[in-house]
PDB file of C-alpha atoms in Angstrom:
ATOM      1  CA  GLN A   1      -0.007   0.001  -0.004  1.00 95.00           C
ATOM      2  CA  VAL A   2       0.960   3.626  -0.397  1.00 97.00           C
ATOM      3  CA  GLN A   3       3.011   4.959   2.508  1.00 98.00           C
ATOM      4  CA  LEU A   4       5.111   8.009   3.283  1.00 98.00           C
ATOM      5  CA  LYS A   5       7.288   8.410   6.348  1.00 98.00           C
ATOM      6  CA  GLU A   6       9.191  11.485   7.500  1.00 98.00           C
ATOM      7  CA  SER A   7      12.417  11.233   9.426  1.00 96.00           C
ATOM      8  CA  GLY A   8      14.922  13.682  10.798  1.00 92.00           C
ATOM      9  CA  PRO A   9      16.061  15.460  13.950  1.00 90.00           C
ATOM     10  CA  VAL A  10      13.602  16.362  16.646  1.00 91.00           C
ATOM     11  CA  LEU A  11      15.623  19.329  17.918  1.00 96.00           C
ATOM     12  CA  VAL A  12      17.537  21.859  15.871  1.00 96.00           C
ATOM     13  CA  GLN A  13      19.420  24.959  17.005  1.00 97.00           C
ATOM     14  CA  ALA A  14      18.404  28.367  15.716  1.00 95.00           C
ATOM     15  CA  SER A  15      20.377  29.562  12.693  1.00 96.00           C
ATOM     16  CA  GLU A  16      21.181  25.954  11.712  1.00 97.00           C
ATOM     17  CA  THR A  17      19.855  23.893   8.793  1.00 97.00           C
ATOM     18  CA  LEU A  18      16.963  21.424   8.996  1.00 97.00           C
ATOM     19  CA  SER A  19      17.260  18.259   6.981  1.00 98.00           C
ATOM     20  CA  LEU A  20      14.264  15.934   6.667  1.00 98.00           C
ATOM     21  CA  THR A  21      13.719  12.821   4.632  1.00 98.00           C
ATOM     22  CA  CYS A  22      10.444  11.493   3.277  1.00 98.00           C
ATOM     23  CA  THR A  23      10.689   7.800   2.403  1.00 98.00           C
ATOM     24  CA  VAL A  24       7.857   6.552   0.210  1.00 98.00           C
ATOM     25  CA  SER A  25       6.639   3.095  -0.722  1.00 98.00           C
ATOM     26  CA  GLY A  26       3.850   1.738  -2.851  1.00 97.00           C
ATOM     27  CA  PHE A  27       4.440   4.219  -5.633  1.00 97.00           C
ATOM     28  CA  SER A  28       7.216   5.688  -7.752  1.00 97.00           C
ATOM     29  CA  LEU A  29       8.578   9.215  -7.475  1.00 98.00           C
ATOM     30  CA  THR A  30       8.741   9.286 -11.255  1.00 97.00           C
ATOM     31  CA  ASN A  31       4.956   8.955 -11.375  1.00 97.00           C
ATOM     32  CA  TYR A  32       3.981  11.218  -8.490  1.00 98.00           C
ATOM     33  CA  GLY A  33       5.187  14.461  -7.011  1.00 98.00           C
ATOM     34  CA  VAL A  34       5.722  14.979  -3.289  1.00 98.00           C
ATOM     35  CA  ILE A  35       4.614  18.004  -1.306  1.00 98.00           C
ATOM     36  CA  TRP A  36       5.947  19.275   1.998  1.00 98.00           C
ATOM     37  CA  VAL A  37       3.455  20.873   4.435  1.00 98.00           C
ATOM     38  CA  ARG A  38       4.105  22.165   7.925  1.00 98.00           C
ATOM     39  CA  GLN A  39       1.958  22.934  10.932  1.00 98.00           C
ATOM     40  CA  PRO A  40       3.167  25.102  13.848  1.00 98.00           C
ATOM     41  CA  PRO A  41       1.842  24.052  17.263  1.00 96.00           C
ATOM     42  CA  GLY A  42      -1.855  24.772  17.562  1.00 95.00           C
ATOM     43  CA  LYS A  43      -1.988  26.429  14.139  1.00 96.00           C
ATOM     44  CA  GLY A  44      -3.073  25.630  10.584  1.00 96.00           C
ATOM     45  CA  LEU A  45      -1.377  24.030   7.610  1.00 97.00           C
ATOM     46  CA  GLU A  46       1.175  25.738   5.383  1.00 97.00           C
ATOM     47  CA  TRP A  47       2.231  24.516   1.940  1.00 97.00           C
ATOM     48  CA  MET A  48       6.029  24.658   1.670  1.00 98.00           C
ATOM     49  CA  GLY A  49       6.825  23.300  -1.737  1.00 98.00           C
ATOM     50  CA  ILE A  50       6.683  20.430  -4.199  1.00 98.00           C
ATOM     51  CA  ILE A  51       8.996  18.276  -6.217  1.00 98.00           C
ATOM     52  CA  TRP A  52       7.161  17.166  -9.323  1.00 98.00           C
ATOM     53  CA  ARG A  53       7.454  13.745 -10.901  1.00 97.00           C
ATOM     54  CA  ASN A  54       9.860  15.184 -13.487  1.00 97.00           C
ATOM     55  CA  GLY A  55      12.112  16.512 -10.716  1.00 97.00           C
ATOM     56  CA  ASN A  56      11.163  20.171 -11.088  1.00 98.00           C
ATOM     57  CA  THR A  57      10.398  22.098  -7.958  1.00 98.00           C
ATOM     58  CA  ASP A  58       8.141  24.927  -6.811  1.00 97.00           C
ATOM     59  CA  TYR A  59       8.382  26.682  -3.468  1.00 97.00           C
ATOM     60  CA  ASN A  60       6.309  28.895  -1.246  1.00 96.00           C
ATOM     61  CA  SER A  61       7.701  32.357  -1.992  1.00 95.00           C
ATOM     62  CA  ALA A  62       7.894  33.109   1.746  1.00 94.00           C
ATOM     63  CA  LEU A  63      10.343  30.228   2.198  1.00 96.00           C
ATOM     64  CA  LYS A  64      12.021  30.098  -1.185  1.00 94.00           C
ATOM     65  CA  SER A  65      15.283  31.762  -0.148  1.00 95.00           C
ATOM     66  CA  ARG A  66      15.807  29.196   2.612  1.00 97.00           C
ATOM     67  CA  LEU A  67      14.261  26.017   1.216  1.00 98.00           C
ATOM     68  CA  SER A  68      15.334  23.295  -1.164  1.00 98.00           C
ATOM     69  CA  ILE A  69      13.651  20.022  -2.039  1.00 98.00           C
ATOM     70  CA  ASN A  70      15.468  17.179  -3.786  1.00 98.00           C
ATOM     71  CA  ARG A  71      15.041  13.482  -4.286  1.00 98.00           C
ATOM     72  CA  ASP A  72      16.740  10.149  -4.880  1.00 98.00           C
ATOM     73  CA  THR A  73      14.353   8.116  -6.999  1.00 97.00           C
ATOM     74  CA  SER A  74      16.445   4.948  -6.612  1.00 97.00           C
ATOM     75  CA  LYS A  75      15.924   5.096  -2.858  1.00 98.00           C
ATOM     76  CA  SER A  76      12.346   6.423  -3.077  1.00 98.00           C
ATOM     77  CA  GLN A  77      13.336   9.344  -0.913  1.00 98.00           C
ATOM     78  CA  VAL A  78      12.575  13.065  -0.991  1.00 98.00           C
ATOM     79  CA  PHE A  79      14.703  15.496   0.944  1.00 98.00           C
ATOM     80  CA  LEU A  80      13.829  18.829   2.491  1.00 98.00           C
ATOM     81  CA  LYS A  81      16.526  21.259   3.555  1.00 98.00           C
ATOM     82  CA  MET A  82      15.773  24.589   5.133  1.00 98.00           C
ATOM     83  CA  ASN A  83      18.502  26.902   6.441  1.00 97.00           C
ATOM     84  CA  SER A  84      18.656  29.814   8.863  1.00 96.00           C
ATOM     85  CA  LEU A  85      16.064  28.286  11.152  1.00 97.00           C
ATOM     86  CA  GLN A  86      14.241  30.418  13.665  1.00 97.00           C
ATOM     87  CA  THR A  87      12.041  29.478  16.580  1.00 97.00           C
ATOM     88  CA  ASP A  88       8.909  30.104  14.519  1.00 96.00           C
ATOM     89  CA  ASP A  89       9.982  27.242  12.259  1.00 98.00           C
ATOM     90  CA  THR A  90       9.010  24.914  15.107  1.00 98.00           C
ATOM     91  CA  ALA A  91       6.313  22.736  13.604  1.00 98.00           C
ATOM     92  CA  ILE A  92       5.215  19.302  12.532  1.00 98.00           C
ATOM     93  CA  TYR A  93       6.499  18.699   9.009  1.00 98.00           C
ATOM     94  CA  TYR A  94       4.444  16.420   6.731  1.00 98.00           C
ATOM     95  CA  CYS A  95       5.142  14.998   3.326  1.00 98.00           C
ATOM     96  CA  THR A  96       2.226  14.028   1.106  1.00 98.00           C
ATOM     97  CA  ARG A  97       1.789  12.659  -2.372  1.00 98.00           C
ATOM     98  CA  HIS A  98       0.955  15.498  -4.748  1.00 96.00           C
ATOM     99  CA  THR A  99      -2.553  14.051  -5.172  1.00 95.00           C
ATOM    100  CA  LEU A 100      -2.999  14.666  -1.388  1.00 96.00           C
ATOM    101  CA  ASP A 101      -4.489  11.198  -0.934  1.00 96.00           C
ATOM    102  CA  ALA A 102      -1.648   9.849   1.211  1.00 97.00           C
ATOM    103  CA  TRP A 103       0.178  11.635   4.037  1.00 98.00           C
ATOM    104  CA  GLY A 104       3.063  10.762   6.273  1.00 98.00           C
ATOM    105  CA  GLN A 105       2.702  10.628  10.042  1.00 98.00           C
ATOM    106  CA  GLY A 106       4.619  13.892  10.406  1.00 98.00           C
ATOM    107  CA  ALA A 107       7.961  14.806  11.951  1.00 98.00           C
ATOM    108  CA  SER A 108       7.900  17.098  14.947  1.00 97.00           C
ATOM    109  CA  VAL A 109      10.737  19.616  14.859  1.00 98.00           C
ATOM    110  CA  THR A 110      11.605  22.064  17.610  1.00 97.00           C
ATOM    111  CA  VAL A 111      13.940  24.951  16.932  1.00 97.00           C
ATOM    112  CA  SER A 112      15.774  25.961  20.082  1.00 96.00           C
ATOM    113  CA  SER A 113      17.293  29.368  20.655  1.00 91.00           C
TER     114      SER A 113
ATOM    115  CA  ASP B   1      -1.596  33.881  -3.594  1.00 95.00           C
ATOM    116  CA  VAL B   2      -5.167  32.602  -3.446  1.00 97.00           C
ATOM    117  CA  VAL B   3      -6.754  33.338  -0.111  1.00 98.00           C
ATOM    118  CA  MET B   4      -9.146  30.689   1.192  1.00 98.00           C
ATOM    119  CA  THR B   5     -11.694  32.114   3.645  1.00 98.00           C
ATOM    120  CA  GLN B   6     -13.177  29.314   5.707  1.00 98.00           C
ATOM    121  CA  THR B   7     -16.112  29.695   8.106  1.00 98.00           C
ATOM    122  CA  PRO B   8     -17.096  29.124  10.822  1.00 98.00           C
ATOM    123  CA  PRO B   9     -13.897  28.670  12.824  1.00 98.00           C
ATOM    124  CA  SER B  10     -15.618  26.254  15.137  1.00 97.00           C
ATOM    125  CA  LEU B  11     -18.800  24.229  15.457  1.00 96.00           C
ATOM    126  CA  SER B  12     -20.344  22.360  18.338  1.00 96.00           C
ATOM    127  CA  VAL B  13     -22.928  19.817  17.244  1.00 96.00           C
ATOM    128  CA  ALA B  14     -24.891  16.966  18.728  1.00 96.00           C
ATOM    129  CA  ILE B  15     -24.623  13.474  17.347  1.00 97.00           C
ATOM    130  CA  GLY B  16     -27.071  13.027  14.513  1.00 97.00           C
ATOM    131  CA  GLN B  17     -27.244  16.687  13.526  1.00 97.00           C
ATOM    132  CA  SER B  18     -26.053  18.105  10.232  1.00 97.00           C
ATOM    133  CA  VAL B  19     -23.432  20.833   9.689  1.00 98.00           C
ATOM    134  CA  SER B  20     -22.082  22.867   6.825  1.00 98.00           C
ATOM    135  CA  ILE B  21     -18.679  24.482   6.418  1.00 98.00           C
ATOM    136  CA  SER B  22     -18.047  27.236   3.887  1.00 98.00           C
ATOM    137  CA  CYS B  23     -14.887  27.985   1.947  1.00 98.00           C
ATOM    138  CA  LYS B  24     -14.572  30.954  -0.360  1.00 98.00           C
ATOM    139  CA  SER B  25     -11.574  31.595  -2.574  1.00 98.00           C
ATOM    140  CA  SER B  26     -10.216  34.948  -3.703  1.00 98.00           C
ATOM    141  CA  GLN B  27      -9.902  33.652  -7.272  1.00 97.00           C
ATOM    142  CA  SER B  28     -11.746  31.180  -9.408  1.00 98.00           C
ATOM    143  CA  LEU B  29     -10.507  27.643  -8.829  1.00 98.00           C
ATOM    144  CA  VAL B  30     -11.400  26.437 -12.303  1.00 98.00           C
ATOM    145  CA  ALA B  31      -8.179  25.219 -13.869  1.00 97.00           C
ATOM    146  CA  SER B  32      -7.132  25.380 -17.510  1.00 97.00           C
ATOM    147  CA  ASP B  33      -8.177  21.751 -17.881  1.00 97.00           C
ATOM    148  CA  LYS B  34     -11.706  22.733 -16.705  1.00 97.00           C
ATOM    149  CA  ASN B  35     -11.380  20.821 -13.460  1.00 98.00           C
ATOM    150  CA  THR B  36     -11.807  22.542 -10.107  1.00 98.00           C
ATOM    151  CA  TYR B  37      -9.166  21.435  -7.606  1.00 98.00           C
ATOM    152  CA  LEU B  38     -10.872  22.045  -4.295  1.00 98.00           C
ATOM    153  CA  ASN B  39     -10.237  19.514  -1.568  1.00 98.00           C
ATOM    154  CA  TRP B  40     -11.562  18.965   1.923  1.00 98.00           C
ATOM    155  CA  LEU B  41      -9.324  17.445   4.573  1.00 98.00           C
ATOM    156  CA  LEU B  42      -9.989  16.250   8.108  1.00 98.00           C
ATOM    157  CA  GLN B  43      -7.329  16.322  10.784  1.00 98.00           C
ATOM    158  CA  SER B  44      -8.502  14.153  13.667  1.00 98.00           C
ATOM    159  CA  PRO B  45      -6.880  14.904  17.044  1.00 96.00           C
ATOM    160  CA  GLY B  46      -3.204  13.942  17.077  1.00 95.00           C
ATOM    161  CA  ARG B  47      -3.337  12.626  13.523  1.00 97.00           C
ATOM    162  CA  SER B  48      -2.111  13.639  10.075  1.00 98.00           C
ATOM    163  CA  PRO B  49      -4.582  15.329   7.733  1.00 98.00           C
ATOM    164  CA  LYS B  50      -6.697  12.989   5.650  1.00 98.00           C
ATOM    165  CA  ARG B  51      -8.324  13.900   2.370  1.00 98.00           C
ATOM    166  CA  LEU B  52     -12.074  13.367   2.363  1.00 98.00           C
ATOM    167  CA  ILE B  53     -13.173  15.046  -0.845  1.00 98.00           C
ATOM    168  CA  TYR B  54     -11.383  16.115  -4.020  1.00 98.00           C
ATOM    169  CA  GLN B  55     -12.417  18.085  -7.073  1.00 98.00           C
ATOM    170  CA  VAL B  56     -15.228  19.718  -5.081  1.00 98.00           C
ATOM    171  CA  SER B  57     -17.522  16.701  -4.665  1.00 98.00           C
ATOM    172  CA  LYS B  58     -15.696  13.392  -5.227  1.00 98.00           C
ATOM    173  CA  LEU B  59     -15.499  11.274  -2.091  1.00 98.00           C
ATOM    174  CA  ASP B  60     -12.332   9.402  -1.292  1.00 98.00           C
ATOM    175  CA  SER B  61     -12.558   5.669  -0.887  1.00 96.00           C
ATOM    176  CA  GLY B  62     -13.925   4.705   2.478  1.00 96.00           C
ATOM    177  CA  VAL B  63     -15.397   8.111   3.257  1.00 98.00           C
ATOM    178  CA  PRO B  64     -19.015   7.752   4.384  1.00 97.00           C
ATOM    179  CA  ASP B  65     -21.646   9.228   2.123  1.00 96.00           C
ATOM    180  CA  ARG B  66     -22.741  11.375   5.063  1.00 97.00           C
ATOM    181  CA  PHE B  67     -20.060  13.703   3.706  1.00 98.00           C
ATOM    182  CA  SER B  68     -20.767  15.754   0.615  1.00 98.00           C
ATOM    183  CA  GLY B  69     -19.092  18.607  -1.172  1.00 98.00           C
ATOM    184  CA  SER B  70     -20.568  21.189  -3.447  1.00 98.00           C
ATOM    185  CA  GLY B  71     -19.871  24.514  -5.059  1.00 98.00           C
ATOM    186  CA  SER B  72     -18.187  26.083  -8.034  1.00 95.00           C
ATOM    187  CA  GLU B  73     -15.802  28.822  -9.082  1.00 96.00           C
ATOM    188  CA  LYS B  74     -15.076  30.580  -5.760  1.00 98.00           C
ATOM    189  CA  ASP B  75     -17.720  29.307  -3.342  1.00 98.00           C
ATOM    190  CA  PHE B  76     -17.651  25.832  -1.839  1.00 98.00           C
ATOM    191  CA  THR B  77     -19.389  23.917   0.943  1.00 98.00           C
ATOM    192  CA  LEU B  78     -18.731  20.757   2.914  1.00 98.00           C
ATOM    193  CA  LYS B  79     -21.819  19.201   4.450  1.00 98.00           C
ATOM    194  CA  ILE B  80     -21.826  16.490   7.076  1.00 98.00           C
ATOM    195  CA  SER B  81     -25.190  14.809   7.564  1.00 95.00           C
ATOM    196  CA  ARG B  82     -25.908  12.853  10.738  1.00 94.00           C
ATOM    197  CA  VAL B  83     -22.687  13.737  12.525  1.00 97.00           C
ATOM    198  CA  GLU B  84     -21.017  10.875  14.372  1.00 97.00           C
ATOM    199  CA  ALA B  85     -18.480  10.978  17.206  1.00 95.00           C
ATOM    200  CA  GLU B  86     -15.672   9.963  14.867  1.00 95.00           C
ATOM    201  CA  ASP B  87     -16.185  13.126  12.809  1.00 97.00           C
ATOM    202  CA  LEU B  88     -14.609  15.385  15.413  1.00 97.00           C
ATOM    203  CA  GLY B  89     -11.470  17.231  14.466  1.00 98.00           C
ATOM    204  CA  VAL B  90     -10.403  20.167  12.293  1.00 98.00           C
ATOM    205  CA  TYR B  91     -11.622  20.437   8.721  1.00 98.00           C
ATOM    206  CA  TYR B  92      -9.588  22.289   6.109  1.00 98.00           C
ATOM    207  CA  CYS B  93     -10.332  23.304   2.583  1.00 98.00           C
ATOM    208  CA  LEU B  94      -7.364  23.290   0.264  1.00 98.00           C
ATOM    209  CA  GLN B  95      -7.130  24.640  -3.261  1.00 98.00           C
ATOM    210  CA  GLY B  96      -4.847  22.842  -5.669  1.00 97.00           C
ATOM    211  CA  THR B  97      -5.496  24.881  -8.802  1.00 97.00           C
ATOM    212  CA  HIS B  98      -2.993  27.668  -8.277  1.00 97.00           C
ATOM    213  CA  LEU B  99       0.544  27.637  -6.884  1.00 95.00           C
ATOM    214  CA  PRO B 100       1.202  28.034  -4.076  1.00 95.00           C
ATOM    215  CA  LEU B 101      -1.421  25.623  -2.806  1.00 96.00           C
ATOM    216  CA  THR B 102      -3.310  27.337   0.000  1.00 97.00           C
ATOM    217  CA  PHE B 103      -5.411  26.122   2.897  1.00 98.00           C
ATOM    218  CA  GLY B 104      -8.354  27.537   4.684  1.00 98.00           C
ATOM    219  CA  SER B 105      -7.791  28.409   8.322  1.00 98.00           C
ATOM    220  CA  GLY B 106      -9.730  25.387   9.527  1.00 98.00           C
ATOM    221  CA  THR B 107     -13.029  24.617  11.223  1.00 98.00           C
ATOM    222  CA  LYS B 108     -12.915  22.783  14.541  1.00 98.00           C
ATOM    223  CA  LEU B 109     -15.827  20.415  14.941  1.00 98.00           C
ATOM    224  CA  GLU B 110     -16.689  19.473  18.485  1.00 97.00           C
ATOM    225  CA  ILE B 111     -19.316  17.019  19.637  1.00 93.00           C
ATOM    226  CA  LYS B 112     -21.770  18.259  22.288  1.00 90.00           C
TER     227      LYS B 112
END
């Protein structure tokens, strides 16, 4: 069945870089894009960016200068990197198939000052 | 960016009652392929979001037919008939027509 799973550090220091991995199964990254969404504690959902099935990317303009999304199709993995972290980047980070019909469990990330 | 205005922010409803949630977009959500990419998601407490409805009115597999979506262009509604306890959580609309994808602010459904 289709599954996505986020992994990465739970705690990151301010000004450092966040690196998260989304490992997918049950589908190919050459057939589906993957979206990253985040949710600060007690708040709503924010679309961060997408890597399309052809490998092209689009980013939320508010994050574009700090964010990059890449992938390794042979490992069925999508990578998120975001630099210059601040405390308001504390959130649960989700990856989802671009069709939005399958979501990961989320990775909780706390940015410490 | 397309702004999704979702109302009400919260609802408290008794089991068996019906509720409606509104979502209005700042631009038409009709895409160049003539489809309208308006989704409804439910985030149950402590869980990841789950898509319930896509393209305005199409129910995802396993979603009870108590849920229905309607609307067009810029004005959309999610209706839940005969609310059950398992329906509690936060409902979000999400437009997928324009980049960046944008979410409504959410409607928290509580059971009386």
